[in-house]
């Protein structure tokens, strides 16, 4: 039956108030019973009254006097046991104030401050138990001092929203005064137990006349002790439900609390040695053999905390989620750390770095980019193969090499790029003529009208290589291809300027030099040395041709 | 004698009940005023934290100048705002600029690894949460107060003493109600 958190809070408050009153009534009832026994066995009565029966009812003034004494005794006992409560209990649990230099503790203190704002600005101190288990507790003093403590394990394993839900649960205990009234019931119960202890001792040496009385007293007190224990456990369970509801009211986040409870219940929840009375202040029972997780007759009566399953069930109802999805989500749960993490290069990331094989008369490699940079002489039109792939491609087609090695991203539209190497052409002056040259394959792109300027100017001397090549070309009329040019192939290449395909033809039919001509923008692409050879032919035509020039 | 005693007892009981309810109203009213001032305290704390964050982040984010400038401008606007409506609007605007600043910080791995910046981010997130919690507490108290005023036995007391309904802290800016658009 899905309840909203407001309804749960109000319902549990009524139940707790009722049962709490019953505990107090119980106390006075016990006192009355003891009084009856005392009247019957110890106090002097005239003989005629004794004949009425075994038990004599006490008179009104006896009763009143005894009640007042019992009240004073109760209050006194309570005051003494709650003196320095926080110091005593936090010592027993092993909690220390938070460390302001620790990043996780700083985050925890911020969370506690946020929740204290949410409950109206009441200051709460933050404490941490140095245990690797997961648990949380809260305590309140009669000097209006309140503390909330968590374990180190909880700080490290839960994310911010979940820690906030847990802290809000503990703040719920503080807000509804659970810590104060727990001490009342505990101290009342202690009176019985102390009495019983003394009785035990007394019965051992039972030479007393009043041993029947003591024996009856023992039985009655044990019974009442048992019953009050059951009542106390009942109250404690209702209080946990109510604190869960208050946590949702404060954070409006039932899902985080459900996740936190599930995670806490899965892990070790211990936090050092703690006595029996300490269990109720924790969010989940810290004992190893706790009855929290079981349901059934015995746990229903004797456990201090409600079964986790039922608590999570109520919360999931509010969140409109089912348990299976919660389990699924928790499997993929990963918390975000408040500590900055440096990025380490793991084995994987090194292996994933790209490597290439290059072909220079034979296949070499594989090389990393840094190695290729040191290895000079890799041209954009060399063949490469990426490690892990089958295909052999020219180097200029690989993005990383283009950017890392050849230094340019040759996809820019407004720059002229070499059609073979795909790198940006350098603008140089040859013979004073501005033209575009590729630094790798030494190809030249020039507009047609500028070519005649090159031919007529004679400033640059021709290298021996050019002379030799020119003569070889004329000599070997069949082999009019420049054999050692890697760029001389039967590919049809695009014009660097207008990107349309160029035509391969002789520059003029007189001279055996092939060039690529673009018919759309009238640009000419000369491969390596072709322009120089043509220029040489032009300038020394008398040497080659029988006076017939062009 | 008893015939005089019973109405007297009843009258005393009614007067006692009246006083109790009246006092509870006063209590709630003062708590609501306290909650309102709590919101102001958290807002001021946020104003004080922002210059530190901007200083720490400025060196790394040279290209995000306009985001930083928007944060600074929003902060000075929020400090200068005087009327309640202006204040609420300015604070909402500041929240939006901070959100976009944090989204930008995510893109810089250098910044994410800087413990200083992370600490400041944690403080600012915590302050934002506190503002939200302070508003929530204020609204919860107003809810209790308004309920008590209208519920049958206590509304007599409220009517006689002149307690009126209080307003919830609602978002005044219509644009804030739209979900934030993520620009990738």
XYZ file of C-alpha atoms in Angstrom:
734
model
C 0.000 0.000 0.000
C 1.859 3.068 -1.113
C 1.878 5.801 1.462
C 3.331 9.206 0.951
C 6.108 10.142 3.331
C 3.942 12.702 5.095
C 1.310 10.106 5.935
C 3.899 7.629 7.123
C 5.459 10.246 9.373
C 2.162 11.178 10.973
C 1.020 7.591 11.410
C 4.249 6.473 13.015
C 4.295 9.514 15.286
C 0.893 8.543 16.650
C 1.948 4.947 17.203
C 5.166 5.952 18.893
C 3.450 8.446 21.187
C 0.922 5.817 22.200
C 3.470 3.121 22.892
C 5.752 5.512 24.682
C 2.977 6.432 27.038
C 2.335 2.724 27.538
C 5.923 2.231 28.586
C 5.568 4.905 31.216
C 2.292 3.448 32.387
C 4.008 0.097 32.499
C 6.626 1.510 34.779
C 4.081 2.747 37.257
C 2.111 -0.466 36.960
C 5.231 -2.369 37.897
C 5.763 -0.146 40.857
C 2.171 -0.784 41.916
C 2.617 -4.543 41.657
C 5.773 -4.401 43.707
C 3.912 -2.299 46.212
C 1.205 -4.946 46.481
C 3.818 -7.562 47.131
C 5.545 -5.408 49.681
C 2.266 -4.649 51.413
C 1.423 -8.313 51.486
C 4.700 -9.551 52.844
C 6.542 -6.817 54.612
C 4.406 -4.115 55.987
C 2.801 -4.626 59.302
C -0.934 -4.936 59.205
C -3.413 -5.725 61.897
C -4.298 -9.377 62.030
C -7.903 -9.021 60.887
C -6.803 -7.556 57.572
C -4.455 -10.428 56.985
C -7.294 -12.849 57.030
C -8.825 -11.291 53.900
C -6.421 -13.073 51.612
C -2.818 -13.575 50.601
C -2.470 -10.259 48.825
C -3.439 -6.934 50.314
C -4.138 -3.917 48.221
C -2.196 -0.843 49.304
C -4.069 2.208 50.524
C -4.316 5.421 48.541
C -1.691 7.396 50.451
C 0.730 4.467 50.307
C 0.231 4.311 46.567
C 0.657 8.025 46.030
C 3.792 8.147 48.154
C 5.300 5.228 46.311
C 4.486 6.694 42.934
C 6.111 9.969 43.794
C 9.204 8.186 44.996
C 9.255 6.073 41.840
C 8.934 9.200 39.692
C 11.797 10.912 41.470
C 13.916 7.789 41.229
C 13.180 7.479 37.532
C 14.010 11.099 36.787
C 17.151 10.922 38.854
C 18.342 7.786 37.135
C 17.613 9.362 33.794
C 19.496 12.536 34.574
C 22.548 10.646 35.724
C 22.683 8.297 32.792
C 22.291 11.116 30.292
C 25.029 13.218 31.783
C 27.789 13.724 29.218
C 25.853 11.456 26.960
C 27.517 12.384 23.704
C 31.052 12.010 24.971
C 30.321 8.648 26.545
C 28.500 7.198 23.598
C 30.776 8.506 20.893
C 33.711 7.110 22.810
C 32.009 3.744 22.995
C 31.331 3.760 19.269
C 34.740 5.137 18.315
C 33.649 8.323 16.584
C 35.997 11.251 16.133
C 35.308 14.769 14.855
C 35.742 15.142 11.107
C 39.142 16.057 9.700
C 38.914 19.438 7.941
C 41.927 18.661 5.762
C 40.495 15.485 4.288
C 38.660 15.996 1.004
C 36.023 13.365 1.667
C 35.413 14.695 5.167
C 35.040 18.226 3.805
C 32.400 16.980 1.411
C 30.691 15.140 4.293
C 30.680 18.278 6.433
C 29.065 20.180 3.561
C 26.374 17.521 3.314
C 25.691 17.712 7.067
C 25.439 21.498 6.791
C 22.986 21.183 3.932
C 20.757 18.869 5.922
C 20.969 21.150 8.941
C 19.678 23.989 6.735
C 16.907 21.688 5.592
C 15.721 21.057 9.147
C 15.589 24.741 9.926
C 19.146 25.827 10.629
C 19.811 23.756 13.737
C 23.579 23.195 14.002
C 24.725 19.576 13.758
C 28.252 18.333 14.354
C 29.813 15.865 11.981
C 31.751 12.854 13.224
C 33.421 9.962 11.499
C 34.060 6.411 12.712
C 37.236 4.983 11.297
C 35.828 1.647 10.290
C 35.703 0.165 6.828
C 32.155 -1.018 7.352
C 29.141 1.015 6.303
C 26.899 2.538 8.936
C 25.622 5.818 10.326
C 24.294 7.013 13.682
C 22.929 10.101 15.377
C 22.882 11.343 18.953
C 21.340 14.247 20.800
C 22.163 15.792 24.108
C 19.988 17.569 26.614
C 22.112 20.660 26.068
C 20.684 20.704 22.530
C 23.893 19.409 21.077
C 23.361 17.062 18.124
C 25.826 14.919 16.229
C 25.630 12.730 13.175
C 28.345 10.198 12.506
C 29.188 7.919 9.610
C 31.858 5.314 8.973
C 34.762 5.809 6.582
C 33.486 2.969 4.496
C 30.201 4.723 3.937
C 31.927 7.942 2.837
C 34.019 6.089 0.316
C 31.410 3.758 -1.133
C 28.318 5.898 -1.536
C 27.803 8.860 -3.814
C 26.716 12.303 -2.690
C 22.978 11.811 -3.079
C 23.061 8.575 -1.109
C 25.155 10.038 1.705
C 22.713 12.929 1.827
C 19.774 10.524 2.141
C 21.494 8.671 5.000
C 22.361 11.914 6.805
C 18.776 13.119 6.348
C 17.554 9.853 7.932
C 19.748 10.483 10.939
C 18.619 14.110 11.083
C 15.089 12.747 11.102
C 15.899 10.948 14.343
C 17.158 14.203 15.806
C 14.194 16.252 14.607
C 11.613 13.881 16.066
C 13.446 13.685 19.367
C 14.065 9.952 19.075
C 17.428 10.165 20.708
C 15.999 11.887 23.761
C 13.066 9.556 24.224
C 15.177 6.485 23.554
C 17.215 7.440 26.556
C 14.052 7.671 28.634
C 12.891 4.188 27.737
C 16.391 2.810 28.025
C 16.910 4.278 31.432
C 13.541 3.026 32.664
C 14.396 -0.413 31.456
C 17.752 -0.168 33.134
C 16.077 0.276 36.453
C 14.401 -3.107 36.052
C 17.588 -4.710 34.935
C 19.626 -3.286 37.764
C 16.985 -4.463 40.186
C 17.074 -7.881 38.644
C 20.836 -8.015 38.935
C 20.683 -7.200 42.596
C 17.923 -9.739 43.042
C 20.004 -12.431 41.455
C 22.712 -11.789 43.934
C 20.198 -11.686 46.733
C 18.561 -14.954 45.803
C 21.805 -16.834 45.828
C 22.280 -16.239 49.439
C 18.690 -17.034 50.208
C 18.659 -17.615 53.860
C 16.177 -14.766 54.088
C 12.742 -15.094 55.450
C 11.336 -13.033 52.703
C 12.704 -15.296 50.032
C 9.242 -16.116 48.757
C 8.718 -12.443 48.232
C 12.011 -12.117 46.498
C 11.250 -15.070 44.320
C 7.907 -13.677 43.249
C 9.513 -10.326 42.679
C 12.087 -11.949 40.495
C 9.507 -13.657 38.346
C 7.367 -10.571 37.958
C 10.295 -8.329 37.178
C 11.686 -10.745 34.605
C 8.339 -10.931 32.898
C 7.959 -7.204 32.871
C 11.491 -6.777 31.656
C 10.777 -9.124 28.795
C 7.596 -7.314 27.847
C 9.182 -3.894 28.031
C 11.992 -5.129 25.843
C 9.494 -6.156 23.232
C 7.830 -2.776 23.470
C 11.157 -1.033 23.128
C 12.035 -2.991 20.030
C 8.647 -2.161 18.606
C 9.175 1.537 19.207
C 12.627 1.342 17.703
C 11.276 -0.217 14.533
C 8.555 2.386 14.179
C 11.137 5.071 14.680
C 13.211 3.726 11.794
C 10.210 3.841 9.486
C 9.476 7.369 10.583
C 13.072 8.459 10.066
C 12.994 6.984 6.565
C 9.887 9.050 5.839
C 11.501 12.194 7.208
C 14.558 11.563 5.069
C 12.334 11.521 2.000
C 10.570 14.662 3.178
C 13.895 16.467 3.518
C 15.635 15.289 0.377
C 12.580 14.379 -1.743
C 14.723 11.493 -2.996
C 13.444 8.042 -1.978
C 15.538 6.273 -4.586
C 18.883 7.307 -3.125
C 17.878 6.132 0.341
C 16.744 2.801 -1.081
C 20.058 2.402 -2.899
C 21.995 3.384 0.215
C 20.132 0.861 2.373
C 20.718 -1.862 -0.163
C 24.427 -1.075 -0.421
C 24.824 -0.867 3.364
C 23.040 -4.144 3.937
C 25.254 -5.901 1.433
C 28.491 -4.846 2.998
C 29.875 -5.240 6.468
C 28.084 -2.824 8.754
C 30.133 -3.257 11.843
C 31.856 -0.349 13.448
C 33.855 -1.691 16.305
C 32.593 -3.053 19.600
C 29.287 -1.617 20.648
C 27.020 -2.691 23.416
C 23.446 -3.781 23.137
C 22.000 -0.400 23.893
C 23.909 1.213 21.069
C 22.193 -0.598 18.277
C 19.149 1.597 18.041
C 21.068 4.688 17.154
C 22.462 3.171 13.964
C 20.693 3.134 10.663
C 21.259 -0.599 10.172
C 21.945 -2.987 13.017
C 25.706 -3.336 13.266
C 25.802 -6.762 14.840
C 26.916 -9.726 12.822
C 24.056 -11.996 13.692
C 21.415 -9.355 13.321
C 17.840 -10.232 12.689
C 17.389 -7.265 10.388
C 17.376 -9.086 7.154
C 15.015 -11.833 8.155
C 11.297 -11.738 8.317
C 9.104 -14.018 10.309
C 7.733 -14.402 13.793
C 10.868 -14.109 15.884
C 12.577 -11.248 13.988
C 9.296 -9.386 13.851
C 9.235 -9.208 17.603
C 12.849 -9.108 18.619
C 14.780 -7.089 16.084
C 15.569 -3.442 16.727
C 15.391 -2.467 13.082
C 12.738 -3.303 10.535
C 13.711 -5.776 7.827
C 15.667 -3.976 5.146
C 13.533 -5.491 2.451
C 10.394 -3.902 3.790
C 12.063 -0.541 4.221
C 13.379 -0.618 0.686
C 9.962 -1.753 -0.517
C 8.227 1.268 0.973
C 10.804 3.606 -0.507
C 10.598 2.016 -3.945
C 6.832 2.440 -3.825
C 7.363 6.140 -3.383
C 9.883 6.184 -6.199
C 7.594 4.170 -8.495
C 10.321 1.650 -9.195
C 10.566 -2.093 -8.753
C 13.262 -4.035 -6.979
C 14.678 -5.679 -10.087
C 15.464 -2.345 -11.755
C 17.134 -1.211 -8.545
C 19.376 -4.280 -8.582
C 20.218 -3.646 -12.211
C 21.113 -0.034 -11.543
C 23.274 -0.957 -8.589
C 25.272 -3.330 -10.741
C 26.315 -0.435 -12.944
C 26.797 1.920 -10.032
C 29.920 4.005 -10.137
C 30.559 6.857 -7.799
C 32.053 10.234 -8.780
C 35.057 11.041 -6.647
C 35.506 14.468 -5.043
C 39.257 14.031 -5.535
C 40.824 15.090 -8.821
C 42.199 12.058 -10.604
C 45.305 12.271 -12.769
C 45.057 10.479 -16.085
C 47.439 7.581 -16.275
C 48.348 6.054 -19.579
C 47.305 2.468 -19.199
C 48.596 -0.467 -21.203
C 45.514 -0.303 -23.364
C 45.974 3.290 -24.380
C 49.553 2.704 -25.450
C 48.579 -0.304 -27.517
C 45.883 1.628 -29.250
C 48.333 4.168 -30.664
C 48.416 3.996 -34.399
C 51.345 2.479 -36.213
C 52.236 2.389 -39.876
C 54.254 0.231 -42.225
C 56.037 2.149 -44.971
C 57.392 0.941 -48.268
C 60.813 2.144 -49.309
C 62.161 -0.544 -51.569
C 60.787 -2.943 -48.983
C 58.199 -2.895 -46.231
C 59.555 -1.299 -43.040
C 57.939 -0.689 -39.739
C 55.689 -0.596 -37.807
C 56.483 2.924 -36.719
C 54.798 5.333 -34.310
C 54.259 8.902 -35.411
C 57.252 10.089 -33.368
C 59.478 7.527 -35.107
C 58.248 8.578 -38.533
C 59.105 12.169 -37.771
C 62.669 11.208 -36.979
C 62.839 9.045 -40.064
C 63.149 11.643 -42.752
C 62.306 11.044 -46.307
C 58.758 9.859 -46.048
C 57.010 11.582 -48.889
C 53.296 12.018 -49.195
C 53.151 9.748 -52.197
C 54.968 6.856 -50.573
C 52.983 3.720 -49.979
C 51.982 2.920 -46.431
C 49.846 0.401 -44.660
C 48.150 1.046 -41.330
C 48.831 -1.638 -38.734
C 45.800 -3.792 -38.391
C 44.399 -2.958 -41.806
C 44.848 -4.738 -45.109
C 44.749 -1.901 -47.557
C 47.856 -0.212 -48.932
C 47.355 3.496 -49.433
C 49.500 6.473 -50.326
C 50.699 8.448 -47.299
C 48.735 11.562 -48.082
C 45.471 9.723 -47.604
C 46.124 9.141 -43.904
C 44.740 11.960 -41.761
C 47.187 11.651 -38.867
C 50.225 11.543 -41.106
C 49.014 14.500 -43.067
C 48.580 16.589 -39.990
C 51.410 15.198 -37.906
C 54.123 14.604 -40.488
C 53.461 16.759 -43.475
C 52.332 19.529 -41.235
C 49.328 20.625 -43.120
C 45.716 19.882 -43.332
C 45.440 19.859 -47.039
C 41.671 19.953 -47.163
C 41.493 23.736 -47.113
C 39.633 24.951 -50.108
C 41.405 28.189 -50.738
C 44.945 26.830 -50.903
C 46.417 25.121 -53.909
C 47.394 21.567 -53.205
C 49.668 19.235 -55.040
C 47.557 16.676 -56.885
C 49.989 13.867 -56.075
C 51.119 14.638 -52.545
C 48.068 16.561 -51.403
C 50.226 19.033 -49.526
C 49.956 22.749 -49.885
C 52.007 24.176 -52.722
C 54.641 26.708 -51.867
C 54.618 29.919 -53.736
C 58.076 30.489 -55.162
C 59.658 32.532 -57.860
C 61.441 30.705 -60.661
C 63.224 32.975 -63.020
C 61.343 35.746 -61.318
C 58.020 34.203 -62.269
C 55.608 33.495 -59.401
C 54.512 29.921 -59.506
C 53.480 27.111 -57.158
C 55.818 24.282 -56.338
C 55.397 21.163 -54.248
C 58.240 20.655 -51.795
C 57.979 16.888 -51.935
C 57.600 15.899 -55.553
C 58.872 19.176 -56.996
C 55.915 19.494 -59.259
C 55.013 22.936 -60.500
C 51.660 24.469 -61.150
C 51.614 27.518 -63.332
C 49.060 29.421 -65.339
C 49.574 29.014 -69.045
C 50.256 32.601 -69.893
C 53.191 32.683 -67.534
C 55.009 29.766 -69.149
C 56.448 31.838 -71.986
C 57.985 34.145 -69.408
C 59.945 31.179 -68.071
C 61.143 30.202 -71.478
C 62.556 33.561 -72.445
C 64.352 34.255 -69.204
C 67.808 32.808 -68.916
C 68.924 33.623 -65.384
C 68.903 30.179 -63.876
C 71.669 27.857 -64.913
C 70.741 24.336 -65.830
C 72.069 21.568 -63.683
C 73.905 18.672 -65.136
C 71.013 16.444 -64.362
C 68.719 18.487 -66.546
C 71.166 18.452 -69.416
C 71.629 14.774 -69.178
C 67.917 14.094 -69.032
C 67.176 16.366 -71.956
C 69.708 14.674 -74.115
C 68.499 11.282 -73.109
C 64.964 12.246 -74.023
C 65.919 13.359 -77.464
C 68.090 10.327 -77.986
C 65.663 7.674 -76.959
C 62.651 8.522 -79.035
C 60.743 5.478 -77.952
C 61.227 5.949 -74.316
C 59.898 9.393 -73.979
C 58.807 8.910 -70.446
C 60.963 10.126 -67.601
C 61.455 6.778 -65.950
C 62.582 7.779 -62.503
C 59.672 10.041 -61.775
C 57.422 8.383 -59.313
C 54.653 10.694 -60.298
C 54.687 9.623 -63.915
C 51.924 7.127 -64.037
C 48.741 6.776 -65.966
C 46.633 8.461 -63.398
C 44.506 11.357 -64.427
C 45.012 14.042 -61.858
C 42.767 16.901 -60.804
C 43.668 20.498 -61.314
C 44.925 22.082 -58.089
C 42.950 25.234 -58.785
C 39.567 24.209 -60.063
C 39.699 20.544 -59.016
C 38.538 19.333 -62.415
C 40.402 16.562 -64.147
C 43.356 17.582 -66.285
C 44.406 16.215 -69.646
C 47.741 14.620 -70.201
C 49.396 15.766 -73.406
C 52.607 17.008 -74.837
C 53.239 20.617 -74.122
C 53.900 21.043 -77.789
C 54.217 18.301 -80.265
C 57.769 19.291 -81.020
C 59.140 18.456 -77.632
C 58.733 15.049 -76.051
C 57.637 16.271 -72.626
C 54.298 15.351 -71.249
C 52.436 17.680 -68.979
C 48.945 17.930 -67.528
C 46.806 20.719 -68.813
C 43.589 21.936 -67.305
C 41.129 23.049 -69.972
C 38.887 24.944 -67.559
C 41.250 27.312 -65.810
C 44.167 27.065 -68.253
C 46.629 25.921 -65.641
C 49.477 23.569 -66.370
C 50.943 21.008 -64.036
C 54.563 20.189 -64.594
C 55.968 17.199 -62.816
C 59.453 17.178 -61.496
C 62.011 18.779 -63.828
C 59.635 18.996 -66.755
C 59.552 22.755 -66.823
C 63.316 22.998 -66.678
C 63.744 20.495 -69.469
C 61.324 22.370 -71.654
C 63.115 25.569 -70.924
C 66.394 23.921 -71.843
C 64.931 22.659 -75.068
C 63.679 26.069 -75.935
C 66.914 27.797 -75.173
C 69.154 25.305 -76.912
C 66.897 24.325 -79.735
C 69.535 24.839 -82.279
C 71.464 22.041 -80.649
C 68.659 19.599 -80.938
C 66.611 20.473 -83.856
C 67.547 21.303 -87.330
C 66.654 24.892 -87.036
C 62.965 24.025 -86.853
C 61.731 25.465 -83.624
C 58.161 26.024 -82.555
C -21.396 23.906 43.834
C -20.803 21.392 41.106
C -23.079 23.242 38.750
C -20.838 26.279 39.067
C -17.671 24.245 38.871
C -18.298 22.451 35.576
C -18.804 25.529 33.353
C -15.825 27.165 35.064
C -13.620 24.183 34.267
C -14.890 24.202 30.700
C -14.205 27.926 30.335
C -10.715 27.535 31.698
C -10.080 24.636 29.318
C -11.258 26.667 26.322
C -9.077 29.622 27.262
C -6.076 27.331 27.723
C -6.715 25.740 24.345
C -7.009 29.179 22.747
C -3.692 30.262 24.187
C -1.997 27.075 23.040
C -3.191 27.425 19.466
C -2.370 31.117 19.343
C 1.145 30.445 20.612
C 1.671 27.732 18.063
C 0.701 30.186 15.328
C 3.172 32.736 16.620
C 5.820 30.035 16.778
C 5.230 29.035 13.184
C 5.201 32.641 12.033
C 8.569 33.365 13.607
C 9.973 30.149 12.151
C 8.815 31.249 8.714
C 10.537 34.617 9.100
C 13.697 32.857 10.230
C 13.556 30.538 7.230
C 13.241 33.522 4.919
C 16.373 35.115 6.328
C 18.181 31.758 6.034
C 17.653 31.906 2.290
C 19.313 35.332 2.237
C 22.310 34.017 4.187
C 22.932 31.248 1.644
C 22.527 33.617 -1.297
C 25.123 35.955 0.147
C 27.521 33.063 0.661
C 27.190 32.203 -3.011
C 27.992 35.790 -3.976
C 31.168 35.606 -1.922
C 32.351 32.311 -3.411
C 32.020 33.282 -7.053
C 35.025 35.662 -7.422
C 37.346 32.890 -6.139
C 36.021 30.460 -8.684
C 36.395 32.948 -11.527
C 40.008 33.677 -10.539
C 40.926 30.008 -10.356
C 39.365 29.224 -13.701
C 40.399 32.294 -15.689
C 43.920 31.136 -16.463
C 42.813 27.905 -18.092
C 39.790 29.044 -20.014
C 41.189 31.743 -22.250
C 38.619 31.132 -24.965
C 35.573 31.103 -22.711
C 35.748 34.765 -21.787
C 32.103 35.492 -22.483
C 30.897 32.716 -20.171
C 33.014 34.129 -17.350
C 31.889 37.651 -18.050
C 28.254 36.610 -17.933
C 28.798 35.051 -14.527
C 30.478 38.203 -13.203
C 27.757 40.429 -14.593
C 24.991 38.232 -13.177
C 26.637 38.306 -9.781
C 26.861 42.108 -9.640
C 23.260 42.330 -10.793
C 22.193 39.976 -8.011
C 24.059 42.008 -5.400
C 22.516 45.278 -6.584
C 18.947 44.022 -6.831
C 16.694 45.577 -4.217
C 13.037 44.665 -4.677
C 11.938 41.108 -3.940
C 10.947 40.382 -7.515
C 14.221 41.741 -8.898
C 16.171 39.720 -6.372
C 14.458 36.477 -7.266
C 14.963 37.083 -10.976
C 18.611 38.056 -10.585
C 19.348 35.001 -8.445
C 17.683 32.694 -10.946
C 19.757 34.233 -13.732
C 22.921 33.752 -11.683
C 22.049 30.077 -11.187
C 21.707 29.652 -14.932
C 25.057 31.286 -15.715
C 26.771 29.125 -13.099
C 25.277 26.020 -14.624
C 26.632 26.888 -18.048
C 30.030 27.666 -16.493
C 30.168 24.214 -14.886
C 29.183 22.611 -18.167
C 32.097 24.391 -19.849
C 34.533 23.367 -17.091
C 33.713 19.732 -17.913
C 35.329 20.167 -21.310
C 38.759 21.102 -19.953
C 40.599 18.055 -18.561
C 43.279 20.309 -17.062
C 40.672 22.067 -14.988
C 39.045 18.839 -13.915
C 42.361 17.622 -12.542
C 42.917 20.810 -10.530
C 42.033 20.149 -6.879
C 41.532 23.845 -6.208
C 38.858 24.171 -8.842
C 37.229 20.940 -7.732
C 37.083 22.194 -4.160
C 35.467 25.456 -5.257
C 33.007 23.592 -7.415
C 32.085 21.423 -4.436
C 31.559 24.516 -2.282
C 29.370 26.158 -4.896
C 27.338 22.995 -5.424
C 26.888 22.704 -1.683
C 25.735 26.329 -1.486
C 23.266 25.774 -4.309
C 21.894 22.777 -2.421
C 21.611 24.847 0.737
C 19.669 27.524 -1.106
C 17.319 24.847 -2.386
C 16.955 23.317 1.089
C 16.339 26.710 2.679
C 13.594 27.373 0.149
C 12.170 23.912 0.800
C 12.144 24.453 4.577
C 10.441 27.810 4.085
C 7.792 26.220 1.902
C 7.243 23.373 4.375
C 6.722 25.796 7.242
C 4.344 27.865 5.132
C 2.444 24.676 4.320
C 2.067 23.844 8.021
C 1.001 27.379 8.829
C -1.560 27.562 6.035
C -2.956 24.151 6.986
C -3.319 25.110 10.627
C -5.069 28.344 9.740
C -7.717 26.548 7.735
C -8.287 23.396 9.800
C -11.574 23.572 11.731
C -10.859 24.051 15.410
C -7.840 26.316 14.889
C -9.328 28.485 12.181
C -11.513 30.123 14.791
C -8.412 31.282 16.606
C -6.838 32.365 13.348
C -9.869 34.334 12.309
C -10.104 36.079 15.660
C -6.411 36.942 15.805
C -6.094 37.979 12.210
C -3.589 35.424 10.871
C -3.652 35.222 7.104
C -2.236 32.763 4.586
C 1.384 33.166 3.608
C 2.786 32.774 0.126
C 4.963 29.934 -1.063
C 8.353 30.682 -2.563
C 7.682 29.994 -6.192
C 9.771 30.474 -9.266
C 8.818 33.879 -10.624
C 10.811 33.699 -13.814
C 8.903 31.835 -16.496
C 12.057 31.103 -18.458
C 13.509 29.172 -15.538
C 10.639 26.710 -15.659
C 11.849 25.512 -19.048
C 14.424 22.746 -18.867
C 17.969 23.949 -19.574
C 18.983 23.418 -23.165
C 22.186 21.481 -23.560
C 24.375 22.914 -26.277
C 26.796 20.352 -27.554
